[in-house]
PDB file of C-alpha atoms in Angstrom:
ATOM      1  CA  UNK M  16       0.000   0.000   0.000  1.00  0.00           C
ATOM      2  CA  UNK M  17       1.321   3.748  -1.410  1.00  0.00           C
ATOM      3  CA  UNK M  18       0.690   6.603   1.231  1.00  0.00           C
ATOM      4  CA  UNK M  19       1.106   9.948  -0.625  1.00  0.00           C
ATOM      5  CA  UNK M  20       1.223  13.488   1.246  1.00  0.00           C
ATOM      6  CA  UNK M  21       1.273  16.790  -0.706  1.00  0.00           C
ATOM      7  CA  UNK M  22       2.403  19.933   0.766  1.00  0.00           C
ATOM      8  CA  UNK M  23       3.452  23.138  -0.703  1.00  0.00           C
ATOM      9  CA  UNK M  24       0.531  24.764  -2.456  1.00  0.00           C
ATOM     10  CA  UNK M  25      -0.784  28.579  -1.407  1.00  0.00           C
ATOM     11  CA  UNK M  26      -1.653  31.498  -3.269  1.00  0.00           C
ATOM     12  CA  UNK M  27       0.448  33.596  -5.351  1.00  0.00           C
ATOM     13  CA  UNK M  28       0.281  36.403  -8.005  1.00  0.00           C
ATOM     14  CA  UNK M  29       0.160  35.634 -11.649  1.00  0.00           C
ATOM     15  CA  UNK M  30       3.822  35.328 -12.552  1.00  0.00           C
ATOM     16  CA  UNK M  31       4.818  33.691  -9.380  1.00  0.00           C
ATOM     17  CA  UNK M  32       6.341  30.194  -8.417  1.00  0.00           C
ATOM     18  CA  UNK M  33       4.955  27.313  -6.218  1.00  0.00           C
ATOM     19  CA  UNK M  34       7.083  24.105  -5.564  1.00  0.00           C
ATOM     20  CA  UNK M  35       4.621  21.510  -4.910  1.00  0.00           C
ATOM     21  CA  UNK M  36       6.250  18.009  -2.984  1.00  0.00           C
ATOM     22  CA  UNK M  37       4.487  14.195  -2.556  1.00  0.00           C
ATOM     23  CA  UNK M  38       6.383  12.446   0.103  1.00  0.00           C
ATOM     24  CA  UNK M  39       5.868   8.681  -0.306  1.00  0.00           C
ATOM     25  CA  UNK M  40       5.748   6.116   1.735  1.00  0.00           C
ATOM     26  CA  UNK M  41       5.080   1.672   1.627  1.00  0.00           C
ATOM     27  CA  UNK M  42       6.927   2.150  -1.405  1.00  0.00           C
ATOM     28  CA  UNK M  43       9.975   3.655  -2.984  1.00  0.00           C
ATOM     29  CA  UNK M  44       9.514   6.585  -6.117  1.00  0.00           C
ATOM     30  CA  UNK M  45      12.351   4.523  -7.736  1.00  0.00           C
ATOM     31  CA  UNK M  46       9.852   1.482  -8.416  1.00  0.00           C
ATOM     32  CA  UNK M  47       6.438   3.395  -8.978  1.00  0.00           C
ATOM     33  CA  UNK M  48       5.145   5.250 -12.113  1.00  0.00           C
ATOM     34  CA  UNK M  49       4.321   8.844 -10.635  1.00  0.00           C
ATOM     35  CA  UNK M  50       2.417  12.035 -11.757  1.00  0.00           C
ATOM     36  CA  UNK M  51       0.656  15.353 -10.213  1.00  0.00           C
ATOM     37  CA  UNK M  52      -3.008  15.915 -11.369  1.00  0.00           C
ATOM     38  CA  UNK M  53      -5.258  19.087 -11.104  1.00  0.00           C
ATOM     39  CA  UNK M  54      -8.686  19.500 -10.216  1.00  0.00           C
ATOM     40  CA  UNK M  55     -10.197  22.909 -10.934  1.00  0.00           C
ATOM     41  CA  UNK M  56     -14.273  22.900 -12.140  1.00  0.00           C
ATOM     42  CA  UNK M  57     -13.730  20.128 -13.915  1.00  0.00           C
ATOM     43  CA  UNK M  58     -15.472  17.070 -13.127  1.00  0.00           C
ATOM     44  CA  UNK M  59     -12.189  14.790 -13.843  1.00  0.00           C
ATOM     45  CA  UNK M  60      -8.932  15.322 -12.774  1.00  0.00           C
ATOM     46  CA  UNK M  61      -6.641  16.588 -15.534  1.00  0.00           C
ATOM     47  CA  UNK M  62      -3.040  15.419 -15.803  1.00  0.00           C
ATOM     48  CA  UNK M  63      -0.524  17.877 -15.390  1.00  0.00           C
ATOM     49  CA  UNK M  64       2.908  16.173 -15.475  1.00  0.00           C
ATOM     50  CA  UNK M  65       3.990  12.572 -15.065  1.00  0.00           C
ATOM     51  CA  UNK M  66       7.178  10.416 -14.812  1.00  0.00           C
ATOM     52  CA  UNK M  67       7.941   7.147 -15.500  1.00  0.00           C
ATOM     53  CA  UNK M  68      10.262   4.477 -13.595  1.00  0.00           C
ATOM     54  CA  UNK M  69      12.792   4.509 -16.848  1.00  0.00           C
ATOM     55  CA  UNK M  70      13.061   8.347 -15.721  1.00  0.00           C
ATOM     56  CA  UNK M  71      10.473   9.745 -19.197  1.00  0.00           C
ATOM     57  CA  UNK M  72       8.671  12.986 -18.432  1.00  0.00           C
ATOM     58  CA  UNK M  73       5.599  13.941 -19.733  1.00  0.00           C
ATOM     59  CA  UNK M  74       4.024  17.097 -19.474  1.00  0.00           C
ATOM     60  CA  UNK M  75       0.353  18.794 -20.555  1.00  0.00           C
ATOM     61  CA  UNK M  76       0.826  20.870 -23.327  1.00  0.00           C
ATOM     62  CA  UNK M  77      -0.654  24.008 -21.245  1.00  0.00           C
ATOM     63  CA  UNK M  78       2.527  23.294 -18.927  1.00  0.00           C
ATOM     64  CA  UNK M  79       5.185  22.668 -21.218  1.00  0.00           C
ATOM     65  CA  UNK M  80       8.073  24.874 -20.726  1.00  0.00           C
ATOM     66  CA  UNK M  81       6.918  26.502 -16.727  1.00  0.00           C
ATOM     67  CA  UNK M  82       6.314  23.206 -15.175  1.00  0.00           C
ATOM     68  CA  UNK M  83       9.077  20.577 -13.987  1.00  0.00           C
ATOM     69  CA  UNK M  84       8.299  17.293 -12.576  1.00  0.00           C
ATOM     70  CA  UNK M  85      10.801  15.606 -10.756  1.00  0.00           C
ATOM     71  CA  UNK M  86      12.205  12.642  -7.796  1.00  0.00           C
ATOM     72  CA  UNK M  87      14.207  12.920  -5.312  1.00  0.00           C
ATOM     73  CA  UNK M  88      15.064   9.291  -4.788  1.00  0.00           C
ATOM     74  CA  UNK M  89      16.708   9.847  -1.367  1.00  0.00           C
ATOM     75  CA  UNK M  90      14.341  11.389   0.072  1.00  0.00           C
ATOM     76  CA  UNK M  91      11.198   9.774  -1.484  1.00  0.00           C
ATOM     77  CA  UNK M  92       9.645  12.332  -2.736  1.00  0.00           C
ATOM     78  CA  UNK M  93       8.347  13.764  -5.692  1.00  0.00           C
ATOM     79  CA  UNK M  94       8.610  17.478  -6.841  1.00  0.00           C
ATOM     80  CA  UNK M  95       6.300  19.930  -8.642  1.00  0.00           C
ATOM     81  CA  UNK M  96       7.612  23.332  -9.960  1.00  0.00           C
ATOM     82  CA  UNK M  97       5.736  25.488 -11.262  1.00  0.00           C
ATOM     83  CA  UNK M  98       6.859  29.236 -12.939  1.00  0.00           C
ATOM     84  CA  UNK M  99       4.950  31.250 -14.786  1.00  0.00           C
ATOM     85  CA  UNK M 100       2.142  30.525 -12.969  1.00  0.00           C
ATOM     86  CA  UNK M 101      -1.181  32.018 -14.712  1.00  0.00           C
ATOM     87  CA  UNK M 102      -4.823  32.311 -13.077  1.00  0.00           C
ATOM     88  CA  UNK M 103      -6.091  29.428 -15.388  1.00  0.00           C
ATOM     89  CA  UNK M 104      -3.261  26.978 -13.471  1.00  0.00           C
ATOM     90  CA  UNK M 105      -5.736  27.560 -10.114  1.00  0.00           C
ATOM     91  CA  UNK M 106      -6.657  23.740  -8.862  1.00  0.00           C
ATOM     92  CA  UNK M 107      -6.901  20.979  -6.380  1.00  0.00           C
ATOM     93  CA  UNK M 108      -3.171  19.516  -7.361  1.00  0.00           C
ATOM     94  CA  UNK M 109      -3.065  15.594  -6.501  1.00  0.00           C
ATOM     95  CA  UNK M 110       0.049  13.437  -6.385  1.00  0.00           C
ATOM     96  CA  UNK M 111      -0.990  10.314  -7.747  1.00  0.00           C
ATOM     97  CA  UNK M 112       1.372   6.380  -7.999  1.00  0.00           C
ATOM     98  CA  UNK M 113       0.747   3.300 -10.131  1.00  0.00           C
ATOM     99  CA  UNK M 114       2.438  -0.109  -9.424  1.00  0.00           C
ATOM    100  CA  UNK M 115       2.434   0.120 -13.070  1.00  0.00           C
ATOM    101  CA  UNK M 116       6.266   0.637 -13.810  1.00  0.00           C
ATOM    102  CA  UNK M 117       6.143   0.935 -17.438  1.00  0.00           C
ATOM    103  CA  UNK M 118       2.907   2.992 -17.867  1.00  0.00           C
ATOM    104  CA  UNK M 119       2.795   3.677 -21.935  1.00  0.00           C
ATOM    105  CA  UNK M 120       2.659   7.212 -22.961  1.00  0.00           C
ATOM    106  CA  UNK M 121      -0.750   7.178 -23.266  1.00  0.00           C
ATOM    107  CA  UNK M 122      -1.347   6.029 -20.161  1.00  0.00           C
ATOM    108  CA  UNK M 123       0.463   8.447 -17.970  1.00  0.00           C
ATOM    109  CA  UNK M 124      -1.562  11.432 -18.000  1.00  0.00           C
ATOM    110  CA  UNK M 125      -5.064   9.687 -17.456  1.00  0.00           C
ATOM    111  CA  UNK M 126      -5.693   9.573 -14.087  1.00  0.00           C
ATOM    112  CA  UNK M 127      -7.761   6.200 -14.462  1.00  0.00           C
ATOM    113  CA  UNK M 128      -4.377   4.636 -14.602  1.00  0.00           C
ATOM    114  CA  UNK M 129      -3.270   5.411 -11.126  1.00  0.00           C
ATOM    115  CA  UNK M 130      -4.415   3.335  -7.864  1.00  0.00           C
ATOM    116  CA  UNK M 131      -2.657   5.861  -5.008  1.00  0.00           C
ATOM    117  CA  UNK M 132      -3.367   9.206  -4.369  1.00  0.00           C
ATOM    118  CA  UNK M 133      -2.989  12.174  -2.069  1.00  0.00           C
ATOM    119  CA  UNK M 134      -4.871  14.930  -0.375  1.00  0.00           C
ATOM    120  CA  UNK M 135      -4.827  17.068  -2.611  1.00  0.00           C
ATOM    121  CA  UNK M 136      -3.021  20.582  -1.709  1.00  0.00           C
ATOM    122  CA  UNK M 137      -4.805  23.947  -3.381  1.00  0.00           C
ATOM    123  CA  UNK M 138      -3.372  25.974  -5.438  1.00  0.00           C
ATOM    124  CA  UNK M 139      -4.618  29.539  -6.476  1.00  0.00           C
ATOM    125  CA  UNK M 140      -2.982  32.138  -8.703  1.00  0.00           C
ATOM    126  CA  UNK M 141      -4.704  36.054  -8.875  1.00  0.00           C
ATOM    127  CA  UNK M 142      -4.253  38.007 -11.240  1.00  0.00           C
TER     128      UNK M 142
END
């Protein structure tokens, strides 16, 4: 059994930075197919960024060049950060695991795919 905790999200001014973190635990991030999900008004969670156990990121397009997704193996944990950071990026952020180790491409961004999950820790940008 994967425990996940977030911590790290607040509210900041268009522009700013967040670093969002998922310490793990019953499980190491080395062996586990990882990614951070939002939840704004939508009714499903949307994937944000993922990474795989070979070490392949994926990111959502509306992400792509402010986000970074990463481990820290040593720690356990996995890492959001997020620049840039626009009104529109204003969610519920889950940290999310799958047993799966070699999720496909496709896979890693749907959140049907993933079995663990966290609280959930809110993040809201103003403009």
């Amino acid at each position: 059994q994967v425990q996940l905790v977030e911590s790290g999200g607040g509210s900041v001014q268009a522009g700013g930075s967040l670093r969002l973190s998922c310490k793990a635990s019953g499980n190491t991030v080395t062996r586990l197919s990882m990614g951070w999900f939002r939840q704004g008004t939508a009714k499903e969670r949307a994937g944000v960024a993922a990474i795989r156990r070979s070490g392949g990121l994926t990111y959502a397009e509306s992400v792509k060049g402010r986000f970074t997704i990463s481990k820290d193996n040593a720690g356990n944990t996995l890492y959001l950060q997020m620049n840039s950071l626009k009104p529109e990026d204003s969610a519920m952020y889950y940290c999310a695991a799958s047993n799966n180790a070699w999720m496909a491409a496709m896979e890693v961004l749907n959140y049907r795919f993933y079995g663990y999950w966290g609280q959930g820790t809110q993040v809201t940008v103003s403009s």
